[in-house]
PDB file of C-alpha atoms in Angstrom:
ATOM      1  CA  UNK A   1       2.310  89.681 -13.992  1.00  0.00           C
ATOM      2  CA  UNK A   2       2.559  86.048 -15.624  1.00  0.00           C
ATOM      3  CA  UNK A   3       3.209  85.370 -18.963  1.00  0.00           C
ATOM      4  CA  UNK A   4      -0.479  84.109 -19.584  1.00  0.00           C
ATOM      5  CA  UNK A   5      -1.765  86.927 -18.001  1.00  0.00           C
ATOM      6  CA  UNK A   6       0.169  89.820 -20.291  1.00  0.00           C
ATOM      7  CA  UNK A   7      -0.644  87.646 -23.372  1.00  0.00           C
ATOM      8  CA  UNK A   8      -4.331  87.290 -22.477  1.00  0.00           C
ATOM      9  CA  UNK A   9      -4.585  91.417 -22.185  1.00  0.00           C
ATOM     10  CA  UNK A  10      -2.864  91.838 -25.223  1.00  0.00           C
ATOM     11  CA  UNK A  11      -5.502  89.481 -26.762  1.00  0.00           C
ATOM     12  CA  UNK A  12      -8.310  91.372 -25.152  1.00  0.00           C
ATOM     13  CA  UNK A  13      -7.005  94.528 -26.629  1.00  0.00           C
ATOM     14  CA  UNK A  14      -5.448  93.512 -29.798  1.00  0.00           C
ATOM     15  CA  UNK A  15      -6.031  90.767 -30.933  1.00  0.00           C
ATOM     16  CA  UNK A  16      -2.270  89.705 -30.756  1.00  0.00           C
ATOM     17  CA  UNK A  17       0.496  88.403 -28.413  1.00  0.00           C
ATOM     18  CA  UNK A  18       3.295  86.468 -28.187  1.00  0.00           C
ATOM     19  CA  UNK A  19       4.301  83.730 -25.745  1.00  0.00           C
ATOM     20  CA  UNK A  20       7.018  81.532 -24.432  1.00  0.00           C
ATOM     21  CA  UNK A  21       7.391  77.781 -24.508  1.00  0.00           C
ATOM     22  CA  UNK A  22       9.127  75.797 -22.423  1.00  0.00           C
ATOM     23  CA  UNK A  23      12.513  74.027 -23.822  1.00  0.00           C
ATOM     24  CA  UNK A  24      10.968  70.760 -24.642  1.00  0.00           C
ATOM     25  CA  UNK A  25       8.534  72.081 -26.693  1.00  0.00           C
ATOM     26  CA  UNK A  26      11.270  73.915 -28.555  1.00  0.00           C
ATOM     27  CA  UNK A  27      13.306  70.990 -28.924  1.00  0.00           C
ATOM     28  CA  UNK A  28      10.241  69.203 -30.463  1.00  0.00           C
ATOM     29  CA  UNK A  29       9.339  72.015 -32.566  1.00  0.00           C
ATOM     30  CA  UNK A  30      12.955  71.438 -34.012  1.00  0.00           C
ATOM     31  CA  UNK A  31      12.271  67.963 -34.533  1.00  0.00           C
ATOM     32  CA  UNK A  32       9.666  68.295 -36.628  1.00  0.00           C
ATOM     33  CA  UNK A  33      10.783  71.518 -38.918  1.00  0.00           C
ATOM     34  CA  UNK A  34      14.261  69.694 -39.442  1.00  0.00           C
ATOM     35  CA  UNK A  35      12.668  66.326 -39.873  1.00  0.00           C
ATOM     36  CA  UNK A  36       9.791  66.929 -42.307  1.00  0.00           C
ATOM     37  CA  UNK A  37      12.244  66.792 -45.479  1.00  0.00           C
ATOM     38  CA  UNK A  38      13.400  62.725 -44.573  1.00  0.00           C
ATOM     39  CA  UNK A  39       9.172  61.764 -45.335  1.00  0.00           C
ATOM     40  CA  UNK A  40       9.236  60.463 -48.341  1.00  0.00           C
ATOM     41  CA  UNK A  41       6.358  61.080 -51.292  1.00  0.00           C
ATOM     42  CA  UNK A  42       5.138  57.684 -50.715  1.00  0.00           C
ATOM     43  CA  UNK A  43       4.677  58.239 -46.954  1.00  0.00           C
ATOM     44  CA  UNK A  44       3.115  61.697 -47.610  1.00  0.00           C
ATOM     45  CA  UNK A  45       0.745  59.955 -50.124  1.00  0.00           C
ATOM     46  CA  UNK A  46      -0.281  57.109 -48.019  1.00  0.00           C
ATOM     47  CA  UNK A  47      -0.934  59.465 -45.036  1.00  0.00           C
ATOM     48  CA  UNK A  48      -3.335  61.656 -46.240  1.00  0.00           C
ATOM     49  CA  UNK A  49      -7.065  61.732 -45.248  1.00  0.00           C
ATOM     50  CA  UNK A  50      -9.323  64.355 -47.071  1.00  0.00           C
ATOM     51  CA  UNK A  51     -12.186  63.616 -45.491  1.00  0.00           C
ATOM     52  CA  UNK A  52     -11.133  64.379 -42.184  1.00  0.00           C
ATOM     53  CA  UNK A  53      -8.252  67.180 -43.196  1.00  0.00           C
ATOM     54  CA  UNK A  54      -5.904  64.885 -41.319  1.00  0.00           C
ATOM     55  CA  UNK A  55      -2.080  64.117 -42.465  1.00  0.00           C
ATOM     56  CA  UNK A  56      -0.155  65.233 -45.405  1.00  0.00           C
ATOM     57  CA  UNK A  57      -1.784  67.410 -48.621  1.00  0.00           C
ATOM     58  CA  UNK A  58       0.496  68.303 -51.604  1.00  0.00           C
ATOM     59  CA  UNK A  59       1.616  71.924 -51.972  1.00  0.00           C
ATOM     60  CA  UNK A  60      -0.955  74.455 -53.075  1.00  0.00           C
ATOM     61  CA  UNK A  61      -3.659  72.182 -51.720  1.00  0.00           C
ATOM     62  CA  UNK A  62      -5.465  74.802 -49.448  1.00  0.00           C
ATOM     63  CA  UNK A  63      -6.020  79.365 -50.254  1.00  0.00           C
ATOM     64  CA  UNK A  64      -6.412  81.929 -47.846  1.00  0.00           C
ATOM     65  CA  UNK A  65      -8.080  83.927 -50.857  1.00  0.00           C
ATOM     66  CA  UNK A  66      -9.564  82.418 -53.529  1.00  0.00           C
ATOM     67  CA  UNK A  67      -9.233  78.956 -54.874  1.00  0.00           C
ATOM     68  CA  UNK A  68      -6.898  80.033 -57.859  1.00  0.00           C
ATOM     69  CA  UNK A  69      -4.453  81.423 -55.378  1.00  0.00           C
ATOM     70  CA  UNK A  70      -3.230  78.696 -53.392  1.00  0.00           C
ATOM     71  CA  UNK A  71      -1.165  78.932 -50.529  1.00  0.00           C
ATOM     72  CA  UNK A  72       2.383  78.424 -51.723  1.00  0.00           C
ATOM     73  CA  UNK A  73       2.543  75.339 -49.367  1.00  0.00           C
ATOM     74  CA  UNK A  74       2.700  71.506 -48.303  1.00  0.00           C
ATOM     75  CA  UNK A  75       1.165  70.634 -44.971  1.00  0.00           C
ATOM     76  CA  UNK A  76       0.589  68.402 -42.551  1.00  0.00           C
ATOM     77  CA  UNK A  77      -1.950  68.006 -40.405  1.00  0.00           C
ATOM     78  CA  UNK A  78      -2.609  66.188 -37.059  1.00  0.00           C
ATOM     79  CA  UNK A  79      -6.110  65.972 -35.357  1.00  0.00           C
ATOM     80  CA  UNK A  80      -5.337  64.058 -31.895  1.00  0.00           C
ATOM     81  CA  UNK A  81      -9.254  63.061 -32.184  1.00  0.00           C
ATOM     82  CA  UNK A  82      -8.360  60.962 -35.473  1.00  0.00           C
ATOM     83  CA  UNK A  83      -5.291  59.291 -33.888  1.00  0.00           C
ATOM     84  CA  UNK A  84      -6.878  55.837 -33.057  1.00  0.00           C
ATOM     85  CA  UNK A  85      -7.962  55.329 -36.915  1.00  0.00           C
ATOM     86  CA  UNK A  86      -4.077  55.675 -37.823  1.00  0.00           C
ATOM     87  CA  UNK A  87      -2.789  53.395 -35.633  1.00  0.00           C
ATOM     88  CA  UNK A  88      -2.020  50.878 -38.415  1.00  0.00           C
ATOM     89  CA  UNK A  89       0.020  52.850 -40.407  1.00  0.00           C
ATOM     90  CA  UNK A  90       3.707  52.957 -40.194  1.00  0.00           C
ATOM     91  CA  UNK A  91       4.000  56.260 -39.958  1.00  0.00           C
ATOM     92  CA  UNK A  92       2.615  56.523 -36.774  1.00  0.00           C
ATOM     93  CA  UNK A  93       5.426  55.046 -34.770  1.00  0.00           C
ATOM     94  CA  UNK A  94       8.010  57.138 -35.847  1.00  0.00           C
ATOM     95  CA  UNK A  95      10.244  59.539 -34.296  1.00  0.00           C
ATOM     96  CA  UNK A  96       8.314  62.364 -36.582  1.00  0.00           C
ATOM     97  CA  UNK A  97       5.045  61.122 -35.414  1.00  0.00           C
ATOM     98  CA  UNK A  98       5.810  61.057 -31.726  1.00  0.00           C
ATOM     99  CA  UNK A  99       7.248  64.640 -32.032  1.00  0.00           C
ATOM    100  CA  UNK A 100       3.864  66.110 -33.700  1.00  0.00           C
ATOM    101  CA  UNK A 101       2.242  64.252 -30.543  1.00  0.00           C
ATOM    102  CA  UNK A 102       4.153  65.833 -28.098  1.00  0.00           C
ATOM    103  CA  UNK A 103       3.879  68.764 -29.237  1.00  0.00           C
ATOM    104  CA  UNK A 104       0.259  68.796 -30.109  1.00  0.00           C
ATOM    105  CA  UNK A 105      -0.461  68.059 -26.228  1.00  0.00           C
ATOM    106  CA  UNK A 106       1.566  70.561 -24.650  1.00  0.00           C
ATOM    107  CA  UNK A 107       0.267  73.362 -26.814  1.00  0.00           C
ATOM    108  CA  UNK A 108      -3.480  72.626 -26.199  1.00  0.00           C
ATOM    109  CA  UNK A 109      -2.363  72.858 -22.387  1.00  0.00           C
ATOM    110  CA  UNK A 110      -1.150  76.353 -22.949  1.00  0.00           C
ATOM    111  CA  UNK A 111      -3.837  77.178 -25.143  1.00  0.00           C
ATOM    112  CA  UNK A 112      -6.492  75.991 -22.770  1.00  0.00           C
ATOM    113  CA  UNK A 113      -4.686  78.176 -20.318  1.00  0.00           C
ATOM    114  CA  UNK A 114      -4.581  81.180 -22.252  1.00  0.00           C
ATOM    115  CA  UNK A 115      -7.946  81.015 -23.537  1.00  0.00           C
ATOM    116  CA  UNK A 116      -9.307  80.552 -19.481  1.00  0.00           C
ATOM    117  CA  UNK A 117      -7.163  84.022 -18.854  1.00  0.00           C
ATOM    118  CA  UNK A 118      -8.811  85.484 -21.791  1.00  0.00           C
ATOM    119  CA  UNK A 119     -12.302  84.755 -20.534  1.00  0.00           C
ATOM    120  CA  UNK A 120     -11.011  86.167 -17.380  1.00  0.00           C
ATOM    121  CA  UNK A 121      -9.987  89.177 -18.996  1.00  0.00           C
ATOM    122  CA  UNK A 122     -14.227  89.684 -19.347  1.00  0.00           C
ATOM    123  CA  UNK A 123     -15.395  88.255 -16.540  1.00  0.00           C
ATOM    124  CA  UNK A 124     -16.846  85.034 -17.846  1.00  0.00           C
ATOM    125  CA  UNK A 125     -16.804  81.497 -16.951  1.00  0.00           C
ATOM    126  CA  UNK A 126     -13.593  79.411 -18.666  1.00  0.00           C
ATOM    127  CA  UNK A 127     -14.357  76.927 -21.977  1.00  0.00           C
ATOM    128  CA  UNK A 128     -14.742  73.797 -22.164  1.00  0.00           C
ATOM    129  CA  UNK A 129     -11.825  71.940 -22.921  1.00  0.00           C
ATOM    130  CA  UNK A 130     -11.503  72.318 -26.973  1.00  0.00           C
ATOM    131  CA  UNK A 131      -8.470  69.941 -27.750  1.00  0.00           C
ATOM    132  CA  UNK A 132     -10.727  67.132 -29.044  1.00  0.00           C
ATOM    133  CA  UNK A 133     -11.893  69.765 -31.762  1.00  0.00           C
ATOM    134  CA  UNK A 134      -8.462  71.520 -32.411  1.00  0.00           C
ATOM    135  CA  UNK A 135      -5.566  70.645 -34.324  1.00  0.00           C
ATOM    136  CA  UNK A 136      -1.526  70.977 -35.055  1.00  0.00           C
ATOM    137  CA  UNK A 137      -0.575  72.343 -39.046  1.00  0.00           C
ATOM    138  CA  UNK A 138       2.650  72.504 -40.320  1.00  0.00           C
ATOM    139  CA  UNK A 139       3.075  74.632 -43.129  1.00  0.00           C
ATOM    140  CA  UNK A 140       6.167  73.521 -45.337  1.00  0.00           C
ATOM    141  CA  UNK A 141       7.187  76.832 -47.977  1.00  0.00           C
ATOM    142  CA  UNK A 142       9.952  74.938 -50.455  1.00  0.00           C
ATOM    143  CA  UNK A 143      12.689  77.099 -52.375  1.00  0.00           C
ATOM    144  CA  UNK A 144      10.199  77.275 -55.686  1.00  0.00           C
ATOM    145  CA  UNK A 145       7.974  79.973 -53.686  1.00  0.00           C
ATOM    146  CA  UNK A 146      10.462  82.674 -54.663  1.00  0.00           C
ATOM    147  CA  UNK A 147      10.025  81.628 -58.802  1.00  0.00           C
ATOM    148  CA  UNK A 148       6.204  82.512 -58.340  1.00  0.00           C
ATOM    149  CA  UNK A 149       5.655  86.095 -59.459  1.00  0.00           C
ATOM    150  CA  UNK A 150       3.363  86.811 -55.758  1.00  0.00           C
ATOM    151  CA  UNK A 151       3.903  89.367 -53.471  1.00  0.00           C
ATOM    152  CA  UNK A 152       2.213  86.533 -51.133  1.00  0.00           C
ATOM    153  CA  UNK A 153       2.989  82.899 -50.544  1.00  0.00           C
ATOM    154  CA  UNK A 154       0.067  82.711 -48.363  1.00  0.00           C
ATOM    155  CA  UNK A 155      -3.031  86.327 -48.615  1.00  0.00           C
ATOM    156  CA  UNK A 156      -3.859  88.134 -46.313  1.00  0.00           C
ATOM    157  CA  UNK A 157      -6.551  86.618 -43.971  1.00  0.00           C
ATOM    158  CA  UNK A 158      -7.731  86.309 -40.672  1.00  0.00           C
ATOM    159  CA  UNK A 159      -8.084  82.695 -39.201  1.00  0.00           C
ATOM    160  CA  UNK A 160     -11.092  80.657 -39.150  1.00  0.00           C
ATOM    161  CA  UNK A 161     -10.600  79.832 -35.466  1.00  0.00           C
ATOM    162  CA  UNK A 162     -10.595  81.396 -31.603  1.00  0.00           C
ATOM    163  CA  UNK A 163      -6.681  81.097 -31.519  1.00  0.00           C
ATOM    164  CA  UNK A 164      -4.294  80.411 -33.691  1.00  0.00           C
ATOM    165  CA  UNK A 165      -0.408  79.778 -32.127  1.00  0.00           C
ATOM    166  CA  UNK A 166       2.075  80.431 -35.154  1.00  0.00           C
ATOM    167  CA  UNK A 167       5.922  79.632 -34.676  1.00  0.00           C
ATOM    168  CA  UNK A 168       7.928  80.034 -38.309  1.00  0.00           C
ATOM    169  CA  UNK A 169      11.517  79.126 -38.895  1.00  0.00           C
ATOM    170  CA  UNK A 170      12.050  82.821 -40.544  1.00  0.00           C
ATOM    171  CA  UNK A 171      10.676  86.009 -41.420  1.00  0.00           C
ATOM    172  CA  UNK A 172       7.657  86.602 -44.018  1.00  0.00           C
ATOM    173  CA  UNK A 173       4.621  86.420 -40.931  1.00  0.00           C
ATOM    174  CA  UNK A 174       2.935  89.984 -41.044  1.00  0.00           C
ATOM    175  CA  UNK A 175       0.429  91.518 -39.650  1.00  0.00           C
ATOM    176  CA  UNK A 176      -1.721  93.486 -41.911  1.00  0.00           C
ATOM    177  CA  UNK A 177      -2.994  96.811 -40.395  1.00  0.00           C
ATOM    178  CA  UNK A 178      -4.713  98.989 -43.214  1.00  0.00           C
ATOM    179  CA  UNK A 179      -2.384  99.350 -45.953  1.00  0.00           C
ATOM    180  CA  UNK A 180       0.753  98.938 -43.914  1.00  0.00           C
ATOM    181  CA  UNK A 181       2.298  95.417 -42.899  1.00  0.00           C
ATOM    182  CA  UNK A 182       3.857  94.892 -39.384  1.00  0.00           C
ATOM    183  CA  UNK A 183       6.749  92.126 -39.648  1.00  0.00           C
ATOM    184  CA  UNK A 184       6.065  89.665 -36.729  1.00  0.00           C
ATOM    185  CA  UNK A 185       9.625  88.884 -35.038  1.00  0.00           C
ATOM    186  CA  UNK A 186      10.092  86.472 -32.442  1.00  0.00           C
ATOM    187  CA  UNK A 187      12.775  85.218 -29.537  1.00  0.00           C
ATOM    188  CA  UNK A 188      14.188  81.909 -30.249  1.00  0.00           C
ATOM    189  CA  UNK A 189      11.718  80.353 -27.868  1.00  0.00           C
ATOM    190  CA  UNK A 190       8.516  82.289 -28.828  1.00  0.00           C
ATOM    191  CA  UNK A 191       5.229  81.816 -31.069  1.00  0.00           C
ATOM    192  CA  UNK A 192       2.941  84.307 -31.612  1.00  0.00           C
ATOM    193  CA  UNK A 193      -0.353  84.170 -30.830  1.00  0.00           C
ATOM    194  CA  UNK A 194      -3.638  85.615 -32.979  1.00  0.00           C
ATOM    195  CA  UNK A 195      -7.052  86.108 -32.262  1.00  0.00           C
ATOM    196  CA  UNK A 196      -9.399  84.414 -35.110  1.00  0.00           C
ATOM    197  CA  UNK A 197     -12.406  84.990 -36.338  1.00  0.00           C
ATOM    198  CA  UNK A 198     -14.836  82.858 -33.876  1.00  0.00           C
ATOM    199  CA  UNK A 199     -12.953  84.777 -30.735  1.00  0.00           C
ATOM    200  CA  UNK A 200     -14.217  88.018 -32.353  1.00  0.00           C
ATOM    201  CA  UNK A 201     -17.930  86.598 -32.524  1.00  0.00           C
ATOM    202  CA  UNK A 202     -17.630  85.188 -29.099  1.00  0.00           C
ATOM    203  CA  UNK A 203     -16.008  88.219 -27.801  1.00  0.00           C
ATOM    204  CA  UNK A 204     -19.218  89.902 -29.484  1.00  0.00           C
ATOM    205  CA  UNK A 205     -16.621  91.930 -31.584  1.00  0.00           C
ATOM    206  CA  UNK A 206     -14.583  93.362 -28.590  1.00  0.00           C
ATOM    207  CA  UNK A 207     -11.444  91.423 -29.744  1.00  0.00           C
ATOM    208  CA  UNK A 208     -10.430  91.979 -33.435  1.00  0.00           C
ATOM    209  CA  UNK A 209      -9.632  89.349 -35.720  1.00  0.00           C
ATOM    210  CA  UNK A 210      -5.446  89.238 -36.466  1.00  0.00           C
ATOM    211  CA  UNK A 211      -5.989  89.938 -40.010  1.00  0.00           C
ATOM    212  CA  UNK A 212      -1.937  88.505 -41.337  1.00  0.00           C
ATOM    213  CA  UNK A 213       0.039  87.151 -44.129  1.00  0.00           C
ATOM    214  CA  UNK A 214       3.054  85.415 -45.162  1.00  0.00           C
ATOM    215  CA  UNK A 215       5.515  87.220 -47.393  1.00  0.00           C
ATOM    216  CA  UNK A 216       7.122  85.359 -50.585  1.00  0.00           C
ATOM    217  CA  UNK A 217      10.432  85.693 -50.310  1.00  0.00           C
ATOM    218  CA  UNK A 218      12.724  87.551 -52.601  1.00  0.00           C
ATOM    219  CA  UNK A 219      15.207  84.946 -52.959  1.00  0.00           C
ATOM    220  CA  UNK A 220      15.132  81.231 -52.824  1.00  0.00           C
ATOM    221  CA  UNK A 221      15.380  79.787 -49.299  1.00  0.00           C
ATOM    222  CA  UNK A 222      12.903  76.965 -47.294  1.00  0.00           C
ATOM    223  CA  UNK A 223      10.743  78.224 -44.969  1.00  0.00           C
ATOM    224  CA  UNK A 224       8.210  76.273 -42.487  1.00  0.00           C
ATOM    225  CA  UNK A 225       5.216  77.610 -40.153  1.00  0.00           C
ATOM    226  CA  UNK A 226       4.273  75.270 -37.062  1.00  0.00           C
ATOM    227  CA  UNK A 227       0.733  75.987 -35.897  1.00  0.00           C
ATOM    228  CA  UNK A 228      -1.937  74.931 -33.734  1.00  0.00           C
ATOM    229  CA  UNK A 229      -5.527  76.446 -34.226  1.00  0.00           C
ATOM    230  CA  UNK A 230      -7.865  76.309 -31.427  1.00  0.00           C
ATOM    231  CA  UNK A 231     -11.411  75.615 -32.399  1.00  0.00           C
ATOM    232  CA  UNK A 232     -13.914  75.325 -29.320  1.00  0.00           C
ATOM    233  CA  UNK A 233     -15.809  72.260 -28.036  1.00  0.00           C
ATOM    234  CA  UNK A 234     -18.669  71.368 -30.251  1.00  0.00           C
ATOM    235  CA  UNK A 235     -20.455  70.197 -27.554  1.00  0.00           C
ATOM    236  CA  UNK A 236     -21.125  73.000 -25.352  1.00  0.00           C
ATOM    237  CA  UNK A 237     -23.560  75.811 -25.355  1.00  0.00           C
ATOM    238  CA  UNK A 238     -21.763  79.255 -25.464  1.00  0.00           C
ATOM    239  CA  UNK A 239     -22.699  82.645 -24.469  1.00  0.00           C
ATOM    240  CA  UNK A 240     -21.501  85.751 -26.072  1.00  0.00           C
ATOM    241  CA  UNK A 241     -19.621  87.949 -23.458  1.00  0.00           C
ATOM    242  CA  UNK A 242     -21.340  90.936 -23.080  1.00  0.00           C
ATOM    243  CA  UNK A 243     -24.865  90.134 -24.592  1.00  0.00           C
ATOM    244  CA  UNK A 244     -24.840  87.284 -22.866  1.00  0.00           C
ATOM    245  CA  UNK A 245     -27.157  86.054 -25.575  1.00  0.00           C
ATOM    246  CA  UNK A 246     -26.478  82.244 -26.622  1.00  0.00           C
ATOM    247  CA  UNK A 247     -24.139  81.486 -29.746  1.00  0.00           C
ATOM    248  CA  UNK A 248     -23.702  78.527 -31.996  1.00  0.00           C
ATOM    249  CA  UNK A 249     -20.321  78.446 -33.271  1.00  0.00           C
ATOM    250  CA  UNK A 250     -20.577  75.198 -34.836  1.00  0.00           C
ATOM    251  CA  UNK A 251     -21.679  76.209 -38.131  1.00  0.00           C
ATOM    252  CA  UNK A 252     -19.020  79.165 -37.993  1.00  0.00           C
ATOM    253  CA  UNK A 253     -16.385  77.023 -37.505  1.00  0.00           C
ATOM    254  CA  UNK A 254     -17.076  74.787 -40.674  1.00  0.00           C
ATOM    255  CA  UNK A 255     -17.767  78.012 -42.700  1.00  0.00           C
ATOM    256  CA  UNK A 256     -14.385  78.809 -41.948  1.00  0.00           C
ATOM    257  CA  UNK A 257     -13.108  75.551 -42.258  1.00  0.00           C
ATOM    258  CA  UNK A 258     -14.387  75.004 -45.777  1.00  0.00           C
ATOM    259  CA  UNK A 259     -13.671  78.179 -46.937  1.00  0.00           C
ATOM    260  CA  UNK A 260      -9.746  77.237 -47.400  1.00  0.00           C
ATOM    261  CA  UNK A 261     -10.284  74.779 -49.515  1.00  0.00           C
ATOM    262  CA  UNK A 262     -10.892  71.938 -46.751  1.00  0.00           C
ATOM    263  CA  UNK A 263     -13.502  69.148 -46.360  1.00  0.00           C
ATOM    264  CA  UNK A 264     -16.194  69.877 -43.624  1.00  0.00           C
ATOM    265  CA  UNK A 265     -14.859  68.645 -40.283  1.00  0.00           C
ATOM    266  CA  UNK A 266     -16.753  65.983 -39.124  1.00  0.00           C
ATOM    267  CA  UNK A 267     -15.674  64.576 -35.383  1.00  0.00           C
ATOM    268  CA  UNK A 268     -16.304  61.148 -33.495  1.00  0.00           C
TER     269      UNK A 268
END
């Protein structure tokens, strides 16, 4: 059994799994959690884009919650459909920059993957391809997160999206299961992978939502999150798996979208 296949039954059953990457996405990965620190504040501040919740956004900027519990955060964000109105910037040739778009396009390629096993796993025709309407977030958790009297740097909350592919530099990822939290540990060359909210619609509630959180730590110590969250095409017409009955997801997604604090997400 393939790697994409044992993922995309643990999906169908729980709506968690974990997979491998291949070494060059690791080695990018690296490159952007060890990098992020040389951006200066100016950079951060002239590459940041509201509108389309694309580039950098100070910390506490977005909530899982409610808007007077922030995330304990910085992020950055990278939209490949918004690439061609950055071109001009700086920014955009660097070494940092060409990391994020590496990585960006080898995860959609595994996530397009998984997601076409997943539909397998039912017995329904694969997506459309969604990396047009999907995007790359790296969360950034600085030292000050442990001075913040939260048992949380980020609540507990299940993701806005069909599939969200998570790979921290430490612990404080947890599942939440009832009243108990399940640490999430990884291999060196793993991310996990959690079913989001518009996978449980689609799935017409057969796949549960990962409901998770990230832990403040107990001590001071940095901490980043690497994530891509797969949203689906905008364009096509979806069908719900079993009832077979048509769904619009479009005005899910930018519920869910708007709900952590962002702008709605408007694409080209």
């Amino acid at each position: 059994m393939t790697q994409i296949k044992t993922c995309s039954d643990s999906i169908a059953r729980s709506g968690f799994g974990t997979l491998q990457i291949p070494d060059s996405m690791l080695q990018d990965y690296r490159k952007i959690v060890d990098g992020y620190s040389a951006i200066s504040p100016a950079t951060k501040a002239s590459f940041s884009f509201g509108q389309d919740t694309d580039g950098f956004f100070p910390f506490g900027a977005e909530y899982s919650g409610s808007e007077d519990h922030p995330d304990l955060c910085e992020r950055l964000c990278y939209w490949p459909v918004h690439v061609s109105k950055r071109i001009g910037f700086e920014f955009t040739r660097s070494d940092f920059f060409a990391a994020v778009d590496t990585f960006e396009r080898q995860i959609s390629e595994l996530a397009q993957e998984l997601m076409d096993g997943i539909c397998g796993e039912f017995g329904v025709p694969p997506l459309a391809p969604f990396r047009l309407a999907s995007y790359v977030q790296l969360c950034v958790y600085g030292v000050q997160t442990a001075n913040i009297e939260r048992r949380f740097a980020q609540d507990p909350h299940e993701d806005g999206h069909m599939l969200s592919f998570i790979k921290p530099t430490r612990e404080g990822l947890v599942l939440v299961k009832g009243g108990s939290l399940e640490s999430v540990r990884l291999l060196e060359n793993e991310v996990a992978v959690l079913a989001g909210s518009l996978l449980t619609e689609l799935s017409d509630y057969a796949i549960p939502a990962a409901y998770h959180a990230v832990l403040a730590p107990q001590r001071p110590v940095s901490r980043s999150s690497l994530i891509y969250f797969a949203n689906p095409n905008p364009e096509q017409v979806l069908t719900s798996f079993f009832r077979k009955q048509p769904i619009d997801l479009n005005s899910a997604v930018n519920a869910r979208h708007t709900g952590f604090g962002n702008q709605p997400i408007q694409l080209p």
